[in-house]
XYZ file of C-alpha atoms in Angstrom:
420
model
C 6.948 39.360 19.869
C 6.268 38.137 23.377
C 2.527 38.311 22.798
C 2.783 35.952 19.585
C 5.675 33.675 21.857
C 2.834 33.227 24.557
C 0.000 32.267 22.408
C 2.567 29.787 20.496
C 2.728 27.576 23.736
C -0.875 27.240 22.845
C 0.150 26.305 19.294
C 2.614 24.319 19.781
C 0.465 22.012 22.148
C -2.167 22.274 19.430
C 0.672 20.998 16.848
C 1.823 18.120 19.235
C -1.616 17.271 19.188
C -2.434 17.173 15.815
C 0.533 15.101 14.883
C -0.645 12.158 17.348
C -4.387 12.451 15.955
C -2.759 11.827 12.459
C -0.422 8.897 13.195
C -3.023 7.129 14.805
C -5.737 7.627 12.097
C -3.128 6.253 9.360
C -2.669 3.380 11.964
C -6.623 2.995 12.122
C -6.901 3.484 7.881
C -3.843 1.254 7.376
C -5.756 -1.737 9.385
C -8.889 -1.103 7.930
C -7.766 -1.295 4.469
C -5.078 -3.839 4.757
C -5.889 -6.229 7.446
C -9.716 -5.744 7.936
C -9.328 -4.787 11.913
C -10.418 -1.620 13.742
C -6.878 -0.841 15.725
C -4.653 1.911 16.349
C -1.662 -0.093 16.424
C 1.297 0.641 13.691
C 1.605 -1.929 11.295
C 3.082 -2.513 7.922
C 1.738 -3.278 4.833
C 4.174 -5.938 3.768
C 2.607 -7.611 6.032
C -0.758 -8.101 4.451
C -1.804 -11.278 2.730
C -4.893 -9.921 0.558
C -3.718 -11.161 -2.964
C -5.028 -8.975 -6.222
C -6.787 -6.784 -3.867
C -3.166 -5.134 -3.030
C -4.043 -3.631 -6.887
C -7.588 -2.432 -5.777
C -7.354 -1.166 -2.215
C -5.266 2.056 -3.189
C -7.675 2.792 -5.612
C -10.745 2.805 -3.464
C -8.718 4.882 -0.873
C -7.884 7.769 -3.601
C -12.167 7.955 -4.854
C -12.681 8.467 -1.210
C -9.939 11.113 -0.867
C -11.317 12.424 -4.461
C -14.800 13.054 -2.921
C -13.443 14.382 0.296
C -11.714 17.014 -2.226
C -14.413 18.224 -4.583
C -17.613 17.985 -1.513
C -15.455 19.222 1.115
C -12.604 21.315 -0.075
C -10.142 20.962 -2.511
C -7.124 22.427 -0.843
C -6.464 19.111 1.275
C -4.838 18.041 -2.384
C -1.340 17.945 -2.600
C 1.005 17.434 -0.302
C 0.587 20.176 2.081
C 3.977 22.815 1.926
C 3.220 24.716 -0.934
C -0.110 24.896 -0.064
C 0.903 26.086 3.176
C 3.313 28.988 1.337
C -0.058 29.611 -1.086
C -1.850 30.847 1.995
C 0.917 32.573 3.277
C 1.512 34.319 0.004
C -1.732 35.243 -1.287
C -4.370 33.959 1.414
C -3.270 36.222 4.399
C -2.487 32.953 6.404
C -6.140 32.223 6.788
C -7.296 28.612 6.562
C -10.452 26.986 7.997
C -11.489 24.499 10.274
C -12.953 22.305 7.487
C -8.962 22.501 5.894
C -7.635 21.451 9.707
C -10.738 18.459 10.271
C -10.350 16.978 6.286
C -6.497 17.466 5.474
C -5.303 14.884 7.990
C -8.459 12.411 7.368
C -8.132 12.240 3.340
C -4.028 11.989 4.182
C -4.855 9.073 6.883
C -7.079 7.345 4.338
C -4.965 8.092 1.325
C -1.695 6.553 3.097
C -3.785 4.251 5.122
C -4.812 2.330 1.978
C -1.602 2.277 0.345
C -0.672 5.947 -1.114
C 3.033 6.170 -1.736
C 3.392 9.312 1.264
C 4.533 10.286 4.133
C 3.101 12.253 7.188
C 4.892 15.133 7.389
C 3.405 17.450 4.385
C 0.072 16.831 6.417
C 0.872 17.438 9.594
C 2.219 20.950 8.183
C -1.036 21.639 6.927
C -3.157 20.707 9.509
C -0.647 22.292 12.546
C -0.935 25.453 10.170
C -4.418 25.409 10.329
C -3.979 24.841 13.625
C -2.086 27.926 14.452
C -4.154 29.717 11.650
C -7.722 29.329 13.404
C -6.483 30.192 16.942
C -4.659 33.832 15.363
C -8.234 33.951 13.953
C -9.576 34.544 17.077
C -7.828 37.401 18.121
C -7.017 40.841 15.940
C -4.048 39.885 14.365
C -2.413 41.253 11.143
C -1.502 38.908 8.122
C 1.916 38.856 9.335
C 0.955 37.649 12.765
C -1.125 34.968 11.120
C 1.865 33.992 9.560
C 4.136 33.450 12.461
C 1.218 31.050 14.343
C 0.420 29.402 11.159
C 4.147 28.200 10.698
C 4.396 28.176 14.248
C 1.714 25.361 14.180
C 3.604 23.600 11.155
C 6.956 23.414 12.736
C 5.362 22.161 15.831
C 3.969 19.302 14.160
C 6.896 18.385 12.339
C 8.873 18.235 15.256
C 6.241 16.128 17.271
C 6.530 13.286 14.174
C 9.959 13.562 13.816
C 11.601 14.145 16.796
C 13.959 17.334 14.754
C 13.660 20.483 16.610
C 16.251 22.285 14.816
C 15.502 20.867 11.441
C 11.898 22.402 11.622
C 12.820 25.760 13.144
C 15.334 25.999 9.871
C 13.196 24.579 7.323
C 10.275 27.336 8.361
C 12.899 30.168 8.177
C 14.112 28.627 4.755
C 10.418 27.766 3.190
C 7.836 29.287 4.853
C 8.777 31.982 6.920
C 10.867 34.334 4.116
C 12.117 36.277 6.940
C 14.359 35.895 10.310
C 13.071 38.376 12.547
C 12.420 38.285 16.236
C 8.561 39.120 16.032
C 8.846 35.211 13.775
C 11.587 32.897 15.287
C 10.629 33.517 18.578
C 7.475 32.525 18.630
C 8.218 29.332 15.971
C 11.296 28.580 18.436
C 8.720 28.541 21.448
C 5.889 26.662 19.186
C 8.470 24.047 18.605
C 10.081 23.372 22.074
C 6.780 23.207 23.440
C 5.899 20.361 20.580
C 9.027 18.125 21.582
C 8.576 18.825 25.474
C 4.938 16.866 24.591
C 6.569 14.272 21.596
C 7.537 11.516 25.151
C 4.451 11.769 26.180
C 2.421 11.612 22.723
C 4.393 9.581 20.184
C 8.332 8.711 21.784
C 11.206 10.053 22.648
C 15.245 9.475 20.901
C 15.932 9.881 17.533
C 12.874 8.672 14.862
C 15.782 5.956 12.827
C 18.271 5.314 15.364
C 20.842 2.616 13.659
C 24.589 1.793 14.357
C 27.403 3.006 12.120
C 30.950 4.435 12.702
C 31.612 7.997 10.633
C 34.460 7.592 8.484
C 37.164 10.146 8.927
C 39.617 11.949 6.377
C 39.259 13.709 3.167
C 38.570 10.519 0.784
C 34.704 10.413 2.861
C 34.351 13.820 2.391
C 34.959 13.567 -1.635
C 32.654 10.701 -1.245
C 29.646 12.505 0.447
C 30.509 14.984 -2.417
C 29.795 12.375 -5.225
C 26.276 11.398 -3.100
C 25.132 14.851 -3.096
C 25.641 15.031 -6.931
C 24.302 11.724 -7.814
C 21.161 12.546 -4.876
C 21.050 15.823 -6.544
C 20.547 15.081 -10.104
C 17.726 12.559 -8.663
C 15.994 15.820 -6.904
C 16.034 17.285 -10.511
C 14.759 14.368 -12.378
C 11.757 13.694 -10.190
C 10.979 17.396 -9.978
C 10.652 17.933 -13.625
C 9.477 14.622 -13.834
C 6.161 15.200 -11.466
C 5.355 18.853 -13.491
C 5.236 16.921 -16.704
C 3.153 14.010 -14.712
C 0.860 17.138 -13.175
C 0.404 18.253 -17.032
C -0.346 14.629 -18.088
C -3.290 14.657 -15.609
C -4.715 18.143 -16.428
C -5.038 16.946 -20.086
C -7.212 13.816 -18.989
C -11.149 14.770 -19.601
C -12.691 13.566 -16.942
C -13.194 16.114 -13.731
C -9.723 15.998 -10.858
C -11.975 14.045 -8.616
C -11.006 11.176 -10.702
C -7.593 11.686 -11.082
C -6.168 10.334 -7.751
C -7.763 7.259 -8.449
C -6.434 6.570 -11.967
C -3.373 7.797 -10.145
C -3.643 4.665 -7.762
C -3.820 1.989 -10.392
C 0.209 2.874 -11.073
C -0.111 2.482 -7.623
C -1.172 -0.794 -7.117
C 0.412 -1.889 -9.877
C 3.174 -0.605 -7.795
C 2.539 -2.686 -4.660
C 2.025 -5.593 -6.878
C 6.141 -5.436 -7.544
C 7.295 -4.795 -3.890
C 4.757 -3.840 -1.329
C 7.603 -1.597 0.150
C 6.791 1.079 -1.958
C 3.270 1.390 -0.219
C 1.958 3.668 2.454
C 4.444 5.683 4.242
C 7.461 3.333 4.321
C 9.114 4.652 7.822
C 9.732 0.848 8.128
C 11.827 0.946 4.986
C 13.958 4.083 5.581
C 15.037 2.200 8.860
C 16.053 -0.944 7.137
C 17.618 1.228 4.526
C 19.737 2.810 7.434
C 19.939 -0.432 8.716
C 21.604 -2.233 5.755
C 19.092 -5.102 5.845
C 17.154 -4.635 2.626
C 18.092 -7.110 -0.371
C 19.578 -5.297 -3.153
C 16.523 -6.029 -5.354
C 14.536 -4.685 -2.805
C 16.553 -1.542 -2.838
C 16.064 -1.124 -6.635
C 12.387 -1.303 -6.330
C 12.693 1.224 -4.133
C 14.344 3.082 -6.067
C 12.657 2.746 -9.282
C 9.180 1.701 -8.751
C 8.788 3.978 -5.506
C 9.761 6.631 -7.707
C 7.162 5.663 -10.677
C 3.947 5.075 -8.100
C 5.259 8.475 -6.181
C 5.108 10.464 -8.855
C 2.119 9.296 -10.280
C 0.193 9.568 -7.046
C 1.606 12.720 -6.238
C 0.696 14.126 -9.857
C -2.167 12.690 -9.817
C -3.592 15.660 -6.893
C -3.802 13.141 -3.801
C -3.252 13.983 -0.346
C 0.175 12.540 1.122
C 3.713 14.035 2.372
C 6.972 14.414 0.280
C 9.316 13.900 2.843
C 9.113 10.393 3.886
C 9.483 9.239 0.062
C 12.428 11.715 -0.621
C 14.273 10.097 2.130
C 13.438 6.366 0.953
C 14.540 7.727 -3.119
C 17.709 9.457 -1.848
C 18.396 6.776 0.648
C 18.154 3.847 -1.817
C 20.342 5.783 -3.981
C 23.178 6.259 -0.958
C 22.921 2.770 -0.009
C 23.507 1.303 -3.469
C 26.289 3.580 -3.758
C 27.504 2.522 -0.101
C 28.621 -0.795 -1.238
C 31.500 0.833 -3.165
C 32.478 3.086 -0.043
C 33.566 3.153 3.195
C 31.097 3.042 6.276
C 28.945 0.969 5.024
C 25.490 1.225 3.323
C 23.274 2.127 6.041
C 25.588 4.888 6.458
C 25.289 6.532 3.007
C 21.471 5.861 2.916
C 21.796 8.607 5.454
C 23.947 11.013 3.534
C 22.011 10.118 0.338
C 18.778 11.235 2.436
C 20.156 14.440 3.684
C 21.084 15.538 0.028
C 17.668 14.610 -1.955
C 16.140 16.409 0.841
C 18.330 19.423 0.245
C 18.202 19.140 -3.822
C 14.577 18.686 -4.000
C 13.524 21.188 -1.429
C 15.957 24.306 -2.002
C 16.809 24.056 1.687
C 20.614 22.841 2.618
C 20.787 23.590 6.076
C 17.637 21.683 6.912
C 18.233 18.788 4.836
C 21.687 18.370 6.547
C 20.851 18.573 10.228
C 17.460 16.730 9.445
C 19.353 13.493 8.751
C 21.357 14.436 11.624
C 18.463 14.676 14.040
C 16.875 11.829 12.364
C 19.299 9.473 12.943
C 21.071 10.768 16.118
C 24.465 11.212 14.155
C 25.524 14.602 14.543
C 29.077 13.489 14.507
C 28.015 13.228 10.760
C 27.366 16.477 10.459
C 30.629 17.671 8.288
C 30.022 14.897 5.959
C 25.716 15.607 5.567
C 26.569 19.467 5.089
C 29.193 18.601 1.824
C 26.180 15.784 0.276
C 23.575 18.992 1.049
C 25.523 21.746 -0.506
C 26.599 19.674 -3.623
C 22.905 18.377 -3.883
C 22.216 22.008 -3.626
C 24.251 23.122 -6.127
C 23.160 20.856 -8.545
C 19.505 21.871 -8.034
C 20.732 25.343 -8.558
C 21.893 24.789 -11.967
C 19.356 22.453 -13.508
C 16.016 23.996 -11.596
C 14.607 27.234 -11.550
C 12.936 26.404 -7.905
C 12.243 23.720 -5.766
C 9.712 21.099 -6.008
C 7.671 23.071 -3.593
C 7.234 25.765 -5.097
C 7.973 25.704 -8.688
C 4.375 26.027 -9.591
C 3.498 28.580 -6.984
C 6.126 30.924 -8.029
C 5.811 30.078 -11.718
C 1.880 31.197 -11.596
C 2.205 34.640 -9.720
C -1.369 34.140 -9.231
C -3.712 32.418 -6.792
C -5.844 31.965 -9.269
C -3.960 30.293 -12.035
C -3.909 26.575 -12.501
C -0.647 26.448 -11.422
C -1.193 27.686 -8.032
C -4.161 25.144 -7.887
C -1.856 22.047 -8.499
């Protein structure tokens, strides 16, 4: 245990690392695509002014991400966590440098030009690489590979996000499938090390700081209830929604390399309608939190985020889950927030922390994760009733989550479902 805790400080520094490498090539792959520049500064695509070519760009990102996949290596598709649990559960934690060097460039380029994804199913990829090729060098077991690995995920997370706790729980609840000392220790150290570095790298406070008063007594806490129902029959819609999207795509007979860019026409398509459902849409969740999205604007998010999301996401691109799970539950929570009390921005946030919990299988993350998000832990009573009803929903209407339905569904690495 304290031999894996010391070589996480390395990890976690490695993690921290990573995560700033990947915002700032999305920042360098958003301006390229969108604005024709060669910066590192953030910038959003509703800014852009580029016409029909808002239809064409995301497709030109996904045939570069599709021949990053089948010349370099396919497991940069997806979005990243149940990849990570494939190589925990049948690859003995190993992945390779070419996995840590491509996964965040095809996610940089494939949100950089439009894709419908966030940066946090990458950055657990590549800080699990991370963690994976540094227990490499050394004579670890497969067990001790794991700890790093996830280690090296959680440290990522927490750089981008700014959620220490969130990312200890969700690798005990996802990744880990254990709580012993020889595990949290080490991912504990791997993590405070990665927000002792986040000031320096990215920022410090909460990621979507916004203003909003908690509102007391039983009536809010029957009305996070409702929101964690409502968020929770979204979780199950989109997840059996994307397996029969997956299935659409493995019909299609033309090789995968192609898919993610027949994926992106949906996408651009997409953009077309709002351009808030492109890219990564952190700028989105905070207006969302805000209050100062239009409703129609909150419908297309909604709705068409939901369409190009799925598509893209079927379709075997690179690109996160989180980020878009937060915009789908928060649009829901906010359109539901002009009937409550609080406010919208208010139950954008408890709408976020129940998708999160529905879709992923993980309640106690997805309720301190808007928490630590958002900086309102005096919210915490309200996030933990959304989560477990969310919870409870996915419970009864799917078998697993939409991590790892297909992994646990195939038993096999080497059956197509593992591979999607």
């Amino acid at each position: 245990m304290l031999m894996l805790a010391a070589m996480a400080l390395v990890v976690g520094t490695g993690g921290a690392l990573g995560a700033w490498i990947l915002i700032r090539l999305i920042a360098i792959a958003t301006n390229l695509f969108w604005f024709g520049r060669l910066s590192a500064q953030s910038v959003s695509i509703t800014d852009t002014t580029v016409g029909l070519w808002i239809i064409a760009i995301p497709i030109i990102g996904s045939l570069i991400v599709g021949l990053m996949a089948r010349y370099g290596s396919d497991k940069i598709r997806g979005h990243g966590i149940p990849e990570a649990i494939e190589t925990i559960l049948y690859g003995e934690s190993r992945l390779s440098l070419k996995v840590a060097i491509l996964k965040p460039l095809s996610s940089a380029v494939s949100i950089g030009s439009g894709g419908p994804f966030g940066a946090e199913g990458p950055i657990i990829m590549t800080g699990g690489a991370i963690g994976s090729l540094f227990a490499q060098c050394f004579h670890l077991s497969a067990a001790e590979r794991k700890t790093l690995l996830v280690a090296g995920a959680a440290a990522g997370m927490t750089a981008i996000f700014g959620t220490p706790l969130a990312a200890i729980l969700l690798a005990i609840e996802v990744l880990l499938f254990e709580w012993k000392p020889r595990s949290f220790v080490p991912v504990v150290v791997g993590v405070i090390v990665a927000f002792a570095w986040r000031p320096w790298l990215i920022g410090s406070g909460a990621m979507f700081p916004f203003v909003a008063l908690t509102p007391t007594g039983l009536w809010p806490i029957a009305a996070a209830a409702g929101v964690g129902i409502v968020v929770g029959l979204e979780a199950a819609l989109l997840s059996t929604s994307l397996y029969r999207v997956e299935d659409l795509f493995h019909r299609l007979p033309v090789h995968w390399m192609w898919w993610p860019a027949i994926g992106a026409i949906v996408v651009g398509f997409g953009g077309l309608i709002d351009a808030h459902v492109l890219g990564a849409g952190y700028q989105s969740i905070q207006a969302l939190l805000d209050g100062s999205l239009t409703t129609r604007v909150v419908v297309a998010l909604l709705v068409v985020k939901a369409v190009v999301w799925l598509v893209a996401l079927g379709s075997g691109t690179s690109g996160g889950v989180l980020a878009p799970l937060l915009i789908l539950g928060g649009a829901a929570g906010c359109l539901l927030g002009h009937l409550l009390p609080g406010g919208p921005g208010f139950w954008a946030m408890i709408g976020m922390a129940g998708i999160m919990s529905g879709a992923m299988r993980a309640p106690i993350t997805g309720a301190l994760f808007a928490a630590e998000l958002t900086g309102h832990f005096d919210a915490l009573p309200l996030t933990v009733t959304a989560a477990a009803c969310a919870y409870a929903v996915s419970v009864l209407l799917m078998r697993r989550s939409i991590l790892t339905e297909k992994n646990c569904a195939a038993g096999s690495p080497h059956s197509p479902g593992i591979q999607r």
